[in-house]
Coordinates of C-alpha atoms in Angstrom, one line a residue:
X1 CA 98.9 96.1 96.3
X2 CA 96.7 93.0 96.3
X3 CA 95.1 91.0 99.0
X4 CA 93.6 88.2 100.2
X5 CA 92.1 87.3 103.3
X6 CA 92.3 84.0 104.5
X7 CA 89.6 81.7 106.0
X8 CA 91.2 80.4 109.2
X9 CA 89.8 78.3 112.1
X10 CA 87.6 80.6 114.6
X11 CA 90.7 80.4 117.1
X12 CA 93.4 81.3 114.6
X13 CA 90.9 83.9 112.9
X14 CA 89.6 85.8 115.8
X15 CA 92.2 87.1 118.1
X16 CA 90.1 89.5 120.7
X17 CA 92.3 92.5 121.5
X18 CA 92.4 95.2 124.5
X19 CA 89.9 97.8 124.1
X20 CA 93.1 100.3 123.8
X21 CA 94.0 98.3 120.4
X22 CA 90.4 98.6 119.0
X23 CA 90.9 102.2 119.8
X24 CA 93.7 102.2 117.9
X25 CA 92.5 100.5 114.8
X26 CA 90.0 102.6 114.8
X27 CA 92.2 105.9 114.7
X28 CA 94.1 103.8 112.1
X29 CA 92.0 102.2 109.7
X30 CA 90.1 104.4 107.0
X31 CA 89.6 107.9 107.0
X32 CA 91.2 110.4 109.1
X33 CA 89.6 111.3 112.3
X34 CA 91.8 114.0 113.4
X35 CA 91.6 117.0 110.7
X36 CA 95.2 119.0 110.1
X37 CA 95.1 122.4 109.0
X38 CA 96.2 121.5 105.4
X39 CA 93.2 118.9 104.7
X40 CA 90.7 121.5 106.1
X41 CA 92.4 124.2 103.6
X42 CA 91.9 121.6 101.0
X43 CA 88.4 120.8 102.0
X44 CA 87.4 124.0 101.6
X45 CA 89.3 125.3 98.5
X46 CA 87.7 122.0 96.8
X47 CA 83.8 123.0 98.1
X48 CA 84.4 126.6 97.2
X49 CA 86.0 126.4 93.9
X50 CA 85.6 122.6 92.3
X51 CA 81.6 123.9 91.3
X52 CA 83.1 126.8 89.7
X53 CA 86.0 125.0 88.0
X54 CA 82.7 122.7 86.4
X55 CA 81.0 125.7 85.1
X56 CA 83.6 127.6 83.8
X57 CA 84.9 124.8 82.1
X58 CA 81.3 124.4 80.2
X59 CA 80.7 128.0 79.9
X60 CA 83.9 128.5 78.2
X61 CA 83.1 126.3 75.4
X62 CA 79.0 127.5 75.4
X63 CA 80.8 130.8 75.3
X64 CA 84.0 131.2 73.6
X65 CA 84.5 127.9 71.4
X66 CA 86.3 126.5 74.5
X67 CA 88.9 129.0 75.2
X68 CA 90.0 129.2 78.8
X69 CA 92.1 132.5 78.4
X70 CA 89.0 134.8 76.3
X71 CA 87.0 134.7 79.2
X72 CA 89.8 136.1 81.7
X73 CA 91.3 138.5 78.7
X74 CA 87.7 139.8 78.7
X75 CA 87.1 140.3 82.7
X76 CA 90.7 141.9 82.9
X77 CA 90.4 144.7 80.1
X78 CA 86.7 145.6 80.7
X79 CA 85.2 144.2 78.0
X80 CA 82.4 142.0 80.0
X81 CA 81.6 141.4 83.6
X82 CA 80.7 138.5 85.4
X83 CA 76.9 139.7 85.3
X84 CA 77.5 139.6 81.4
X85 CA 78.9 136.0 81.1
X86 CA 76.2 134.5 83.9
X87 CA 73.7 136.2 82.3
X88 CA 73.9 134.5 78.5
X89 CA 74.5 131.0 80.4
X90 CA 71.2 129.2 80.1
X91 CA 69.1 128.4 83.2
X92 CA 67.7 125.8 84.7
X93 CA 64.5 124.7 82.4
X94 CA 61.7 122.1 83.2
X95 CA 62.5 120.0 80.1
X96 CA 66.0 119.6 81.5
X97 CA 64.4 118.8 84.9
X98 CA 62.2 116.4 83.6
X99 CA 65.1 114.9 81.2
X100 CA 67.3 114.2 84.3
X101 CA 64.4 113.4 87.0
X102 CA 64.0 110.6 84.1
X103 CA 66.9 109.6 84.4
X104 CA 67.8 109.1 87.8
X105 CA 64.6 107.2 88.3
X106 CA 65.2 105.0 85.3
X107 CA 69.1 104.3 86.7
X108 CA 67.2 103.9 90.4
X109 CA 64.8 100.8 88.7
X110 CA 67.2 99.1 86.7
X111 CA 69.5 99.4 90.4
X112 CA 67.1 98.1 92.6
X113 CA 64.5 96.6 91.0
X114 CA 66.0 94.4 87.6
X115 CA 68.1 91.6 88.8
X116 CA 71.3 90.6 87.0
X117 CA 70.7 88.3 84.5
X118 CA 73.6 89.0 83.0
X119 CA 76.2 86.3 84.5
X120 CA 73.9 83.3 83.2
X121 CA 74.3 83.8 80.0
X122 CA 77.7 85.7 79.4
X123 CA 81.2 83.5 79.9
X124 CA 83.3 84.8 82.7
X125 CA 81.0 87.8 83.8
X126 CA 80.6 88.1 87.5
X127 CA 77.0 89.7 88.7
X128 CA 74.5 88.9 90.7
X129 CA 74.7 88.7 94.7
X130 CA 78.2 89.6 95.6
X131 CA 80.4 90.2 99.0
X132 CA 82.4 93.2 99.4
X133 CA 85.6 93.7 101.7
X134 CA 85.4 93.3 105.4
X135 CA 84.4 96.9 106.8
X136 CA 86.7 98.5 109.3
X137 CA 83.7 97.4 111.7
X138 CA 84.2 94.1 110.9
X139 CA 81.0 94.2 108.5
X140 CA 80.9 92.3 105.1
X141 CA 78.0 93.9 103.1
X142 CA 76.2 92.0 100.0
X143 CA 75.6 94.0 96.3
X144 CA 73.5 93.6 93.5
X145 CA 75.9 93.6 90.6
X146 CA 73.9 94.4 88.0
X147 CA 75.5 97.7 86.3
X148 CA 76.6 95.8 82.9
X149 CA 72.9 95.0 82.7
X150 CA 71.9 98.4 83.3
X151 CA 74.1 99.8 80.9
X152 CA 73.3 97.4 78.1
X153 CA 69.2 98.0 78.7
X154 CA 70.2 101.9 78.5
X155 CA 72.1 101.6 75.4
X156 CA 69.5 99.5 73.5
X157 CA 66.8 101.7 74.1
X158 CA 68.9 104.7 73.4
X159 CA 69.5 103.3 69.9
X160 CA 66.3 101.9 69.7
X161 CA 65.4 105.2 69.6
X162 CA 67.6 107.0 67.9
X163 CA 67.0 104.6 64.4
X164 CA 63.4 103.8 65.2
X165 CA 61.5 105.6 67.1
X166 CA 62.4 109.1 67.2
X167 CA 60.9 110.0 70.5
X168 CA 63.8 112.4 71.3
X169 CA 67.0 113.6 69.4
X170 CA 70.0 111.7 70.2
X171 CA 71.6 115.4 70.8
X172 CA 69.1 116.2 73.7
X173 CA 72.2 115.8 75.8
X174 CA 73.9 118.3 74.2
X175 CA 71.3 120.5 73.6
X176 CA 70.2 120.8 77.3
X177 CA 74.0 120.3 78.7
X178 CA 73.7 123.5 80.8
X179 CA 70.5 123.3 82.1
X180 CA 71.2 119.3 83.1
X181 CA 74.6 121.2 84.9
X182 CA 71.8 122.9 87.2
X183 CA 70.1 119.6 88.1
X184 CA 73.3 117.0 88.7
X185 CA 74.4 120.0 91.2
X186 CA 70.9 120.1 92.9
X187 CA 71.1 115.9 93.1
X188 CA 74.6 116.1 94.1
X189 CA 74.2 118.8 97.2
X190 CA 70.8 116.8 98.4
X191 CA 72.2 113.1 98.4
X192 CA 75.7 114.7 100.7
X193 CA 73.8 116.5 102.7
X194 CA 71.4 113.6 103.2
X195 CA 73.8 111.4 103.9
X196 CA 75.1 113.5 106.4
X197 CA 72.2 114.0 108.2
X198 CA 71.2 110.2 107.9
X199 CA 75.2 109.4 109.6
X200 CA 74.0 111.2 112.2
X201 CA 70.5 110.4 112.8
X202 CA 69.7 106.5 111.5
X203 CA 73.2 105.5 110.2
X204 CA 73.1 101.7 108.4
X205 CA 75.9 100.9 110.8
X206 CA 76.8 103.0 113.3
X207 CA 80.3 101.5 114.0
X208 CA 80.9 102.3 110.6
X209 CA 80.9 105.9 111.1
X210 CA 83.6 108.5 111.6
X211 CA 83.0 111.9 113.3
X212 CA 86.1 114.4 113.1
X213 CA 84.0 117.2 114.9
X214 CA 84.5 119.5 111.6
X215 CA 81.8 119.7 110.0
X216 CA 83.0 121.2 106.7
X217 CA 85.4 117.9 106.5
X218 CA 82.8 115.7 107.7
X219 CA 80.2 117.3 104.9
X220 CA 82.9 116.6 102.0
X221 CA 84.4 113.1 103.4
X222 CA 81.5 111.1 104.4
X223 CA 80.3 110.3 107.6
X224 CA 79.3 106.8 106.9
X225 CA 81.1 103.8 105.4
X226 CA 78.2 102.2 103.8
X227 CA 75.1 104.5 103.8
X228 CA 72.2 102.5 102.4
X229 CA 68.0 102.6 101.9
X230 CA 66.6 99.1 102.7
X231 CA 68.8 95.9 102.0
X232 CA 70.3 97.0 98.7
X233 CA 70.2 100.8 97.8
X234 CA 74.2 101.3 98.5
X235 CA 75.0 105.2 98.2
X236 CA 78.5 104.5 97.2
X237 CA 78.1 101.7 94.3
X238 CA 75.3 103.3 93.0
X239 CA 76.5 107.0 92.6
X240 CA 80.2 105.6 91.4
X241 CA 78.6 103.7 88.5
X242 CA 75.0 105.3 88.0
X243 CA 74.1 107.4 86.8
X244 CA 77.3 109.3 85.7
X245 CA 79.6 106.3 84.3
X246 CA 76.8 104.8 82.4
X247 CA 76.1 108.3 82.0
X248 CA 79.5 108.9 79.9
X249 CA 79.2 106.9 77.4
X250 CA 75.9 108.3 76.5
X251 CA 76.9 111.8 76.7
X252 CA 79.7 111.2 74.3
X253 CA 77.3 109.5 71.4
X254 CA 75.3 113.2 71.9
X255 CA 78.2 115.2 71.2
X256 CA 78.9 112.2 68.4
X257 CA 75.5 113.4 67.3
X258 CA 75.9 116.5 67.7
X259 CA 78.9 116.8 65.5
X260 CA 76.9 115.1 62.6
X261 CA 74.2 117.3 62.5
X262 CA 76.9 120.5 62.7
X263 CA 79.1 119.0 59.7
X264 CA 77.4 116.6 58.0
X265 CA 80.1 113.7 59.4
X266 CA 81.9 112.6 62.1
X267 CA 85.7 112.7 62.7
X268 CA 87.8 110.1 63.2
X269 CA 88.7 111.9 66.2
X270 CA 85.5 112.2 67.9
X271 CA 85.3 108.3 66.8
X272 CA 88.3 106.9 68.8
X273 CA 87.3 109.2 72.1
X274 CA 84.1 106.9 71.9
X275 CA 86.1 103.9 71.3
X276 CA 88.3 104.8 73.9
X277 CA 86.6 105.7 76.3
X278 CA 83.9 102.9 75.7
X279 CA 86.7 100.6 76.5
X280 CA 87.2 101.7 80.0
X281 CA 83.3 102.1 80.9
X282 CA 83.0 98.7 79.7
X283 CA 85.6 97.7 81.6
X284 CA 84.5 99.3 84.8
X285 CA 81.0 97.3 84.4
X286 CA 82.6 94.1 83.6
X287 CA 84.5 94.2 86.7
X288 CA 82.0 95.9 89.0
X289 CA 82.2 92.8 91.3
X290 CA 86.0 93.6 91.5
X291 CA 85.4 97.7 91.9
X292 CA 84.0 96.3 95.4
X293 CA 87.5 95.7 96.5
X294 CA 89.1 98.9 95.6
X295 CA 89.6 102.0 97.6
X296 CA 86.2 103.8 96.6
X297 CA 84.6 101.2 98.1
X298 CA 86.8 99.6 100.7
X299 CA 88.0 102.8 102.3
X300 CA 86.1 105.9 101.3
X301 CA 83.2 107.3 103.4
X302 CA 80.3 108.6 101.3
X303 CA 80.0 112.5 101.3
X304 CA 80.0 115.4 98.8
X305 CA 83.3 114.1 97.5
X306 CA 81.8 111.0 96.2
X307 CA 78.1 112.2 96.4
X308 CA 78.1 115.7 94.2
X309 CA 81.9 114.4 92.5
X310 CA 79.5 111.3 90.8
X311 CA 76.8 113.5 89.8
X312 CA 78.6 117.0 88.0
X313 CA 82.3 116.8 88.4
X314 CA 82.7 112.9 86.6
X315 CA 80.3 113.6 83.7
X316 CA 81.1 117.2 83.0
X317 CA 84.9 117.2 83.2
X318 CA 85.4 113.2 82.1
X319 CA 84.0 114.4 78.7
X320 CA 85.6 117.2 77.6
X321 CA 87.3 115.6 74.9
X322 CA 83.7 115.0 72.8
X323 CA 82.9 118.2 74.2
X324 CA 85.4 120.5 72.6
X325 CA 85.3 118.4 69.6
X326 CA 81.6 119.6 68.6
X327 CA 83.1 122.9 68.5
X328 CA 86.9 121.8 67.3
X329 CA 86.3 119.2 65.0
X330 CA 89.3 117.4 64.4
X331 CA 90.6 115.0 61.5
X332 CA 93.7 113.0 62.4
X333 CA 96.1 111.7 60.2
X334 CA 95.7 108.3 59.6
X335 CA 99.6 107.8 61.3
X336 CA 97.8 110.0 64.4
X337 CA 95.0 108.3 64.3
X338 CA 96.7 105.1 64.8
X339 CA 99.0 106.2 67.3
X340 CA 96.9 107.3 69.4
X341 CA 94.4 103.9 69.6
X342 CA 97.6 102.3 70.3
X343 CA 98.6 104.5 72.9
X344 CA 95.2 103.7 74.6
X345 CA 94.8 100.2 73.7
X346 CA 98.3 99.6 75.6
X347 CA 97.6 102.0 78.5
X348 CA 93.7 99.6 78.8
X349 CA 96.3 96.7 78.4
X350 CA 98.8 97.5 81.4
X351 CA 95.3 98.7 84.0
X352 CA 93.3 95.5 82.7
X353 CA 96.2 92.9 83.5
X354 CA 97.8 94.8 86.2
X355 CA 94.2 94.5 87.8
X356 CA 93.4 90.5 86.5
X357 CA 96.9 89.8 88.2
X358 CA 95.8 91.1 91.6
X359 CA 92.2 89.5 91.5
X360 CA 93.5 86.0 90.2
X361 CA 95.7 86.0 93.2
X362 CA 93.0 87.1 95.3
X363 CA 90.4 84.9 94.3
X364 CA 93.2 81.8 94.5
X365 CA 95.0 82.9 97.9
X366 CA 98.1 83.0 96.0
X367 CA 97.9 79.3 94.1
X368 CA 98.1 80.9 90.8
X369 CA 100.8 81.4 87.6
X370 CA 101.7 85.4 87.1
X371 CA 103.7 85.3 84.0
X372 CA 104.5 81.4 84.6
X373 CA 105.6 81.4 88.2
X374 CA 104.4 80.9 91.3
X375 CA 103.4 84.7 93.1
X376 CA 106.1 86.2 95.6
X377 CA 104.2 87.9 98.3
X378 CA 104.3 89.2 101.5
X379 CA 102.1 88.0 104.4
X380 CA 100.5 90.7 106.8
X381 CA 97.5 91.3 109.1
X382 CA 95.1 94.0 110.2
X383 CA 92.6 94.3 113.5
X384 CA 88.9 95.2 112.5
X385 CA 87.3 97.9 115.4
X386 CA 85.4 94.9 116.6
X387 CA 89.1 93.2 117.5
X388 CA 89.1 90.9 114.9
X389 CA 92.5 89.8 113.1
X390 CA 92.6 89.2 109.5
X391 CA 95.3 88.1 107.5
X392 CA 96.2 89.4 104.0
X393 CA 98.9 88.7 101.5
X394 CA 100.4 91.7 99.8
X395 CA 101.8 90.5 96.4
X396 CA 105.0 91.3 94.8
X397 CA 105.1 89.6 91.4
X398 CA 104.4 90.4 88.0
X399 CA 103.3 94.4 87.4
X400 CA 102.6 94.8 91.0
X401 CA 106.6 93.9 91.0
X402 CA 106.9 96.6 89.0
X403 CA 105.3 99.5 91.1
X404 CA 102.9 99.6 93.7
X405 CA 100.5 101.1 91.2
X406 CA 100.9 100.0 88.2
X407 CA 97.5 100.1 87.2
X408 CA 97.4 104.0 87.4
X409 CA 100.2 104.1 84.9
X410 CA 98.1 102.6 82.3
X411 CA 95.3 104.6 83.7
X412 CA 97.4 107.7 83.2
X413 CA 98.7 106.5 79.5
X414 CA 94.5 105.9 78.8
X415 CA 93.5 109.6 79.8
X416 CA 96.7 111.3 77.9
X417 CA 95.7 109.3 74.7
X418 CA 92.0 110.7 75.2
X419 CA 93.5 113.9 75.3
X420 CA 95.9 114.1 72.0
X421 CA 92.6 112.9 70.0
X422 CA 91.7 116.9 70.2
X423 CA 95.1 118.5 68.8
X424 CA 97.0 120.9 70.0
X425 CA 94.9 124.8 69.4
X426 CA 93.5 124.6 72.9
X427 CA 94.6 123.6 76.4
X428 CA 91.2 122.3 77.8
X429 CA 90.9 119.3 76.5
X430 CA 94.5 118.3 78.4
X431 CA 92.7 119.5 82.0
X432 CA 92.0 115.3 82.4
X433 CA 95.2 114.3 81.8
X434 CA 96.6 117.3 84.2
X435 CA 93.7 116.1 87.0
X436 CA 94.1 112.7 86.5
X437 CA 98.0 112.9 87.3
X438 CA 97.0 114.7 90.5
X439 CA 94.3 112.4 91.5
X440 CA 96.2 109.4 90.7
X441 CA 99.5 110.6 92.3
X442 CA 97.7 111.8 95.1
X443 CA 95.4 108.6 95.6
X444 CA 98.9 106.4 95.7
X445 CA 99.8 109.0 98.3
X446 CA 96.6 108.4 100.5
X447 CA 96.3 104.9 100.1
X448 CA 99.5 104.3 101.4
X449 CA 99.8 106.0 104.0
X450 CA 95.8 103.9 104.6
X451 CA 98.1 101.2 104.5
X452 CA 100.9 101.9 106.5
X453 CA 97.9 102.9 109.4
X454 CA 96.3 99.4 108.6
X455 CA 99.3 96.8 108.5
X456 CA 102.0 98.7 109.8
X457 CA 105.6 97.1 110.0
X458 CA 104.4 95.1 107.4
X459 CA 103.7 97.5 104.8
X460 CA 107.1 98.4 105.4
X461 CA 108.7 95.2 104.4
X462 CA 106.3 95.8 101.4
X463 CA 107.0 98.8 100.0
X464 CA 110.8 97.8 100.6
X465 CA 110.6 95.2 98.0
X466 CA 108.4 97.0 95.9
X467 CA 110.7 100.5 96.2
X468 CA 108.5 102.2 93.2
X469 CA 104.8 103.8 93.5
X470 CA 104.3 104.5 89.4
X471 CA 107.0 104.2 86.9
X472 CA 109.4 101.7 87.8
X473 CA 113.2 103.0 88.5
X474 CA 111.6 107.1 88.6
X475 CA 109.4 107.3 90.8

């Protein structure tokens, strides 16, 4: 879906409404704030079990060489019990605590206190100041987009020291990868609950809050829109890119490291999930003045969902693949090998265009070429809770002709090629591709039905001439 909102005249712009329709758009737009029975099941399942899904993932491999059956096999016939297995998982250390409290102050500087220089030197980078989407308050916050920068500082000093000046061991992440679990989950569980106190106490805006009543729902889906510290601390951008995605890359050059020291080389394998998944950090950095416009930021509150999911369940689980490869290394055929880059390099392709088509008809209200012709598109309009009308243009040319989401089928082609770097011998490294169908599937599902609440009979004359959510003529 892309689109655009225009600039009209203060009279066409601005249509006040009846305070029944701001109540409306307010029941509408965003997050729910009615809870069913099935999302609280959810809610809870996912703060029960989504810490222990984390941990056993990483104890399996600490463990049992990344085997998810052993550790059941073992419970079932006797041979260990859960005191066992938690007690030979390492614990929290101060080396790991002062290697992460590091770290997160570090990411915290180079956030709020190095402006992007970035855009004046590097063709066609956007950074700097930046506008996000209009709020369903009617607000339109400013970011620093500076997380390229931050991630290129990181990098250079990482190397820096890792041929020069040997301050640390490039496979301290490895080496303390348990112990740093402890500490993302203690930063994860203080920033939710502090943003949940601070929605209720000194929101940023209050308009911009949602209260369901349920406090287990309202813990895990945010409160607030935007939370923020002064003028530019943003919860949400930071926690979505820093620390864990520039985190990522990081974490797989220790298990790159890792592997070396364990061997004596590194496998082509472990090789392309670096290249691979470089790719798509890169990518996310590049376009961080575009991630403004997406659904993490445009419709997502900020709780333990977004808050702890940053901090342990992104950089534990999104890098599984290097993980199991320090204790699976795998060599690929060269016909493999190949294969699989060109899996991934078309899967970065179709999310990369998919995602330039919608932001060069964004950025251009439409006056644009996608693949040599003018943009069909279909025109609708929404109501901000402050009753103002804005009008949008839903496009329905080139990939987004396709499917609604065609981005998250090269998304989805990305994570499977990530996955069938590691073989076949064990099922964990395919958990992404399994969770990222799930998420993907079920974030079409969500933002839809977003959609529908926001532009109504108009999304219907959408979705009818765009009939396909994923893969065009299936589904």
């Amino acid at each position: 879906m892309a689109a655009h909102q225009e600039k009209k005249t203060s009279e066409e712009r601005k249509h006040k409404s009846t305070q029944n329709d701001t109540q409306t758009s307010q029941v509408q737009w965003g997050r729910a704030w009615e809870v069913d029975w099935f999302s609280l099941a959810s809610i809870l399942f996912l703060l029960m079990f989504a810490p222990l899904i984390v941990y056993y993932f990483v104890m399996s491999c600490d463990q049992y060489q990344c085997s998810l059956i052993d550790p059941l096999i073992d419970l079932l016939t006797g041979n260990k019990h859960l005191s066992d297995i938690w007690n030979q998982t390492p614990t929290l250390t101060y080396r790991a605590a002062g290697i992460y409290a590091l770290w997160v102050t570090f990411q915290v500087f180079l956030y709020v206190f190095v402006p992007d220089f970035c855009h004046k030197f590097l063709p066609g980078y956007v950074g700097g100041v930046q506008e996000g989407a209009v709020t369903p308050a009617g607000v339109v916050n400013k970011y620093e987009i500076n997380g390229l920068q931050a991630w290129i500082i990181t990098h250079v000093l990482w190397f820096a020291n890792a041929y020069y000046f040997h301050c640390f061991s490039p496979t301290i992440i490895f080496d303390n990868w348990i112990p740093l679990l402890w500490c993302a989950n203690i930063l994860g569980y203080a920033v939710s609950t502090f943003a949940m106190i601070k929605g209720y106490f000194f929101p940023t805006n209050a308009k911009d809050c949602k209260f369901t009543g349920n406090f287990f729902y309202d813990y895990m889906m945010g409160i607030e829109f935007n939370p923020r510290i002064g003028k530019w601390f943003d919860f949400k951008l930071f926690f979505n890119g820093r620390p864990g995605i520039v985190a990522w890359t990081l974490i797989n050059l220790s298990y790159t490291a890792k592997q070396q020291e364990l061997y004596g080389q590194v496998t082509n394998s472990m090789i392309l999930v670096n290249v691979l998944q470089g790719i798509y950090v890169l990518d996310f950095f590049w376009n961080e003045a575009w991630y403004l416009k997406t659904i993490d930021i445009c419709h997502d509150h900020f709780g333990w969902y977004l808050g702890w999911g940053d901090c342990v369940w992104l950089p534990y689980l999104y890098t599984l693949q290097g993980l199991y490869l320090v204790y699976h290394p795998v060599q690929l055929r060269t016909a493999n090998a190949i294969g699989i880059l060109m899996l991934g390099l078309i899967g970065y392709y179709i999310f990369r265009m998919t995602n330039h088509q919608k932001d060069l008809f964004r950025r251009t209200n439409g006056n644009c070429k996608i693949w040599g012709k003018k943009p069909e598109y279909i025109e609708c309009s929404y109501m901000s809770v402050d009753g103002t009308k804005y009008y949008s243009k839903l496009m329905t040319s080139g990939f987004w002709g396709w499917a609604r989401h065609f981005n998250y089928t090269g998304d989805l082609m990305g994570s499977l090629a990530y996955c069938l770097t590691c073989g076949f011998e064990h099922i964990l490294p395919y958990f992404y591709i399994v969770y990222m169908t799930i998420l993907l599937t079920h974030r079409c599902i969500r933002d839809e039905h977003r959609c529908f609440s926001k532009y109504g009979k108009d999304w219907k004359r959408y979705t009818a001439a765009v009939p396909y959510r994923l893969i065009p003529g299936i589904f």
